Tab-separated table of C-alpha atoms in Angstrom:
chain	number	residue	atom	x	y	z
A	1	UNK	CA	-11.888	-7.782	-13.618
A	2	UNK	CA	-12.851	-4.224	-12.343
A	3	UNK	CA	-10.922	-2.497	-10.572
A	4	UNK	CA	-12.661	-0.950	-7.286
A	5	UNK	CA	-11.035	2.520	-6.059
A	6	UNK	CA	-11.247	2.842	-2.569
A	7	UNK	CA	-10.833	5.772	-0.304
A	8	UNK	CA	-12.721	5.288	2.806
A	9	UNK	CA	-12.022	2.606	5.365
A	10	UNK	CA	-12.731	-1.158	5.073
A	11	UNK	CA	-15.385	-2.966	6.892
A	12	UNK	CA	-14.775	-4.259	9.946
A	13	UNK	CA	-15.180	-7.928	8.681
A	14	UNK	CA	-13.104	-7.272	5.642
A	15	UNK	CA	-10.062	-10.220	5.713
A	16	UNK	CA	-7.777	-8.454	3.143
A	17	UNK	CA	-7.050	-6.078	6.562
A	18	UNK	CA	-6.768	-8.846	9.329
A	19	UNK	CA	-3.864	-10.960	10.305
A	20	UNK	CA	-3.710	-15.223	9.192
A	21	UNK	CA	-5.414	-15.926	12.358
A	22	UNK	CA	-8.426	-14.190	11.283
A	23	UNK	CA	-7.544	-12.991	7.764
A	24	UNK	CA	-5.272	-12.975	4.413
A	25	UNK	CA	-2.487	-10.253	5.655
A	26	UNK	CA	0.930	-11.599	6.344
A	27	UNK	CA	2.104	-7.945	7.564
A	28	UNK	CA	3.294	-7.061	10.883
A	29	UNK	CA	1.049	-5.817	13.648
A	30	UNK	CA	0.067	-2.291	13.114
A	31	UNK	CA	0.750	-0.025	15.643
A	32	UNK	CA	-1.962	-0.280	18.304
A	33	UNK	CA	-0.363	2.878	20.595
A	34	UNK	CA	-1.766	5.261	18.176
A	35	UNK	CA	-5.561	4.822	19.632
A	36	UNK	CA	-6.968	3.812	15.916
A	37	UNK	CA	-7.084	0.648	15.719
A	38	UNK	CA	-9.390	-0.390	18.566
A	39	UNK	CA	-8.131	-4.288	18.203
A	40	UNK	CA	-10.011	-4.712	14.704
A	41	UNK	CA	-7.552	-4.152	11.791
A	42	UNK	CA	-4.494	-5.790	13.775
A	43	UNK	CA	-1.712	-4.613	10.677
A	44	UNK	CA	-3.455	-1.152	11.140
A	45	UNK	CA	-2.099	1.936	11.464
A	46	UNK	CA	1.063	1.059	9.314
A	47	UNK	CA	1.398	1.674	5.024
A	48	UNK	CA	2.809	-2.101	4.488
A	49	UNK	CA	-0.229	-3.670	6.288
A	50	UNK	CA	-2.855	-1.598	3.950
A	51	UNK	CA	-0.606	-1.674	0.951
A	52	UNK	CA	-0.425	-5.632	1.318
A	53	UNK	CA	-4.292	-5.329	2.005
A	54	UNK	CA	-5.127	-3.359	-0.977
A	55	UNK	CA	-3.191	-5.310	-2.945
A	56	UNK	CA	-5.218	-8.744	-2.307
A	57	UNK	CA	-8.481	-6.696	-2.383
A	58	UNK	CA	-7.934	-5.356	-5.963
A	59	UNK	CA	-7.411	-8.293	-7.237
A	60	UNK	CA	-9.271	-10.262	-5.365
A	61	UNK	CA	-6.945	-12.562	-3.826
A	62	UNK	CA	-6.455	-14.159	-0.435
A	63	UNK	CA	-2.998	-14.711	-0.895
A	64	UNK	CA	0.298	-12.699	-2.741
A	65	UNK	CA	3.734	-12.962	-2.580
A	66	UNK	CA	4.607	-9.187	-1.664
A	67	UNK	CA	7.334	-8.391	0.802
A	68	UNK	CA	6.594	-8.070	4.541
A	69	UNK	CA	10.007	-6.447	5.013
A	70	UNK	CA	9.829	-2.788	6.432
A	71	UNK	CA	8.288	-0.975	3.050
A	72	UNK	CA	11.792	0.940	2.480
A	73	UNK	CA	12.876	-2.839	1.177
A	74	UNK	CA	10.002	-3.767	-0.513
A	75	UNK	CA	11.453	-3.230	-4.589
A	76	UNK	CA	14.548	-4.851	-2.982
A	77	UNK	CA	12.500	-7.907	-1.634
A	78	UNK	CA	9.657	-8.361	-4.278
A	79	UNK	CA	11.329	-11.444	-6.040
A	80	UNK	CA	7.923	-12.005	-7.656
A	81	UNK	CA	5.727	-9.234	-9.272
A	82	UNK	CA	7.076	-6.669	-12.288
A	83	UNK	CA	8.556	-3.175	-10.726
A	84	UNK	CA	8.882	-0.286	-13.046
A	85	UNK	CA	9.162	3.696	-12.357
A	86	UNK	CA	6.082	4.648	-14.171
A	87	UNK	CA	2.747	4.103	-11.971
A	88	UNK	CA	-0.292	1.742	-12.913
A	89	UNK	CA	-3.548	1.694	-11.283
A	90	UNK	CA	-3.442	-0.474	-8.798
A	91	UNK	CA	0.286	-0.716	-8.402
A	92	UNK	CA	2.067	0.179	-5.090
A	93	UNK	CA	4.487	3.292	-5.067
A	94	UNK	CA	7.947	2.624	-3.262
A	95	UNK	CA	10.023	5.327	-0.917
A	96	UNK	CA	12.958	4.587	0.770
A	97	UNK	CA	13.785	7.501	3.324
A	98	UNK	CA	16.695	9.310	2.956
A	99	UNK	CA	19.952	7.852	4.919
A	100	UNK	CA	18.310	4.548	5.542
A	101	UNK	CA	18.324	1.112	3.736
A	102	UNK	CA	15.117	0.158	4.856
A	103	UNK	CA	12.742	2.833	6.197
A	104	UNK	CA	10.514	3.964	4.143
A	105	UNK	CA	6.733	4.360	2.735
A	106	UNK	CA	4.404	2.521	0.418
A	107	UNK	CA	1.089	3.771	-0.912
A	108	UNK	CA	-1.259	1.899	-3.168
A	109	UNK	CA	-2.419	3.725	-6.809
A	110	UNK	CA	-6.262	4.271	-6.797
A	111	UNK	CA	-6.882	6.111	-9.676
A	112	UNK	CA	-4.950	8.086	-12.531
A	113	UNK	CA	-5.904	11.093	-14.114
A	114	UNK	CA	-5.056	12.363	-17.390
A	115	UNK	CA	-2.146	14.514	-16.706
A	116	UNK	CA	-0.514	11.372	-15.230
A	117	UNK	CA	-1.174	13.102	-11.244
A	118	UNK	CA	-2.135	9.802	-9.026
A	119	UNK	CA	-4.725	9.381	-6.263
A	120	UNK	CA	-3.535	7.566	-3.888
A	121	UNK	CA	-4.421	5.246	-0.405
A	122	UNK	CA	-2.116	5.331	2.365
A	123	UNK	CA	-1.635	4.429	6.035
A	124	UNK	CA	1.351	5.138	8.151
A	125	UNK	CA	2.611	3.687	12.048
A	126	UNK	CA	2.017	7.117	13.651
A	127	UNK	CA	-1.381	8.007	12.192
A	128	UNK	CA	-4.179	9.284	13.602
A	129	UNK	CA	-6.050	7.548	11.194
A	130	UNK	CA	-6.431	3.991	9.520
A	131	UNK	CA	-6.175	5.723	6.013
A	132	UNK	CA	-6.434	8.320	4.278
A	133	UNK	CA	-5.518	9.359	0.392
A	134	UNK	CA	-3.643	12.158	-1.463
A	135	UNK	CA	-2.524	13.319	-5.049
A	136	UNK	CA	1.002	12.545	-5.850
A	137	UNK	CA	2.127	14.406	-9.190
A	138	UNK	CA	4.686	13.254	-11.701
A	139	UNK	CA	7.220	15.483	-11.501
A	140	UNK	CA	9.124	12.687	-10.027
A	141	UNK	CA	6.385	11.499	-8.306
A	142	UNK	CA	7.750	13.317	-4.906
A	143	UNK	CA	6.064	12.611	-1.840
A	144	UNK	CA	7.583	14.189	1.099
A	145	UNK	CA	10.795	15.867	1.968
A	146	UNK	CA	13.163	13.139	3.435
A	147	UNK	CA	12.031	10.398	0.792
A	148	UNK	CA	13.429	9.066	-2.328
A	149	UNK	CA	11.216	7.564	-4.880
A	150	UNK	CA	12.389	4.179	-6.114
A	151	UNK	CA	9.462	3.043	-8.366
A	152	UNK	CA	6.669	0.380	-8.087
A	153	UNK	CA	5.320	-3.078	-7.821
A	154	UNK	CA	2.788	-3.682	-10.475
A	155	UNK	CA	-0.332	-6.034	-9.985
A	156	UNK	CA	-0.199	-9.456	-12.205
A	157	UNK	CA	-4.012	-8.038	-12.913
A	158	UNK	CA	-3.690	-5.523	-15.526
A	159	UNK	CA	-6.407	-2.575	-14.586
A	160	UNK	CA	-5.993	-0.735	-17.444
């Protein structure tokens, strides 16, 4: 299989995004409040819902066993895919935030580049937008002040 970067929004239509009743995603409701999601991605704004929805997309799936714990949890929950500290494409990236057990972030690996920097896809409850991506480098693969990295769930589907 190919993998498919992705780093503009998903159709309207697209089930990897929308809730059982109308989709694949087993995530919690996005937050609504933030004006973004207009009733049409339903776990959008919020990183587990896309995370969880990139995650079946990649690999084409319509079902995974990932967490839907807050995404601070997620290494701690995932009782079924490989975790490891160095990113893969198509892995997801665990934070836990700083003086919390659960809080936390998840992004989703779309590409890797050569000096080991990684592209990647992220949404978040607050945001202004449904996603969006940024470069994370490898120098302990920071990503914001107030966040501890804790390493990554890996896709069964090896990308390559």
């Amino acid at each position: 299989m190919k993998f498919k970067k992705r780093t503009t929004n998903p159709s309207n239509e697209n089930k990897c995004y929308l809730r059982l009743s109308k989709g694949y995603n087993k995530c919690v409701q996005g937050n609504a409040k933030s004006g973004v999601n207009h009733g049409i991605y339903d776990v959008l704004p919020n990183c587990t819902g896309w995370c969880y929805g990139r995650f079946l997309e990649a690999q084409e799936y319509k079902t995974c066993k990932l967490p839907t714990s807050d995404a601070g949890a997620w290494i701690e929950d995932n009782k079924t895919y490989e975790e490891g500290f160095t990113p893969r494409l198509g892995s997801i990236m665990v934070y836990n935030k700083k003086g919390t057990k659960k809080k936390g972030h998840v992004v989703f690996v779309e590409s890797i580049d050569k000096n080991g920097n990684c592209l990647v896809s992220e949404s978040g409850w607050n945001a202004k937008k449904r996603m969006w991506t940024q470069t994370i480098k490898p120098n302990n693969y920071t990503y914001k002040t107030g966040y501890k990295y804790l390493g990554c769930i890996y896709p069964k589907e090896n990308f390559g």
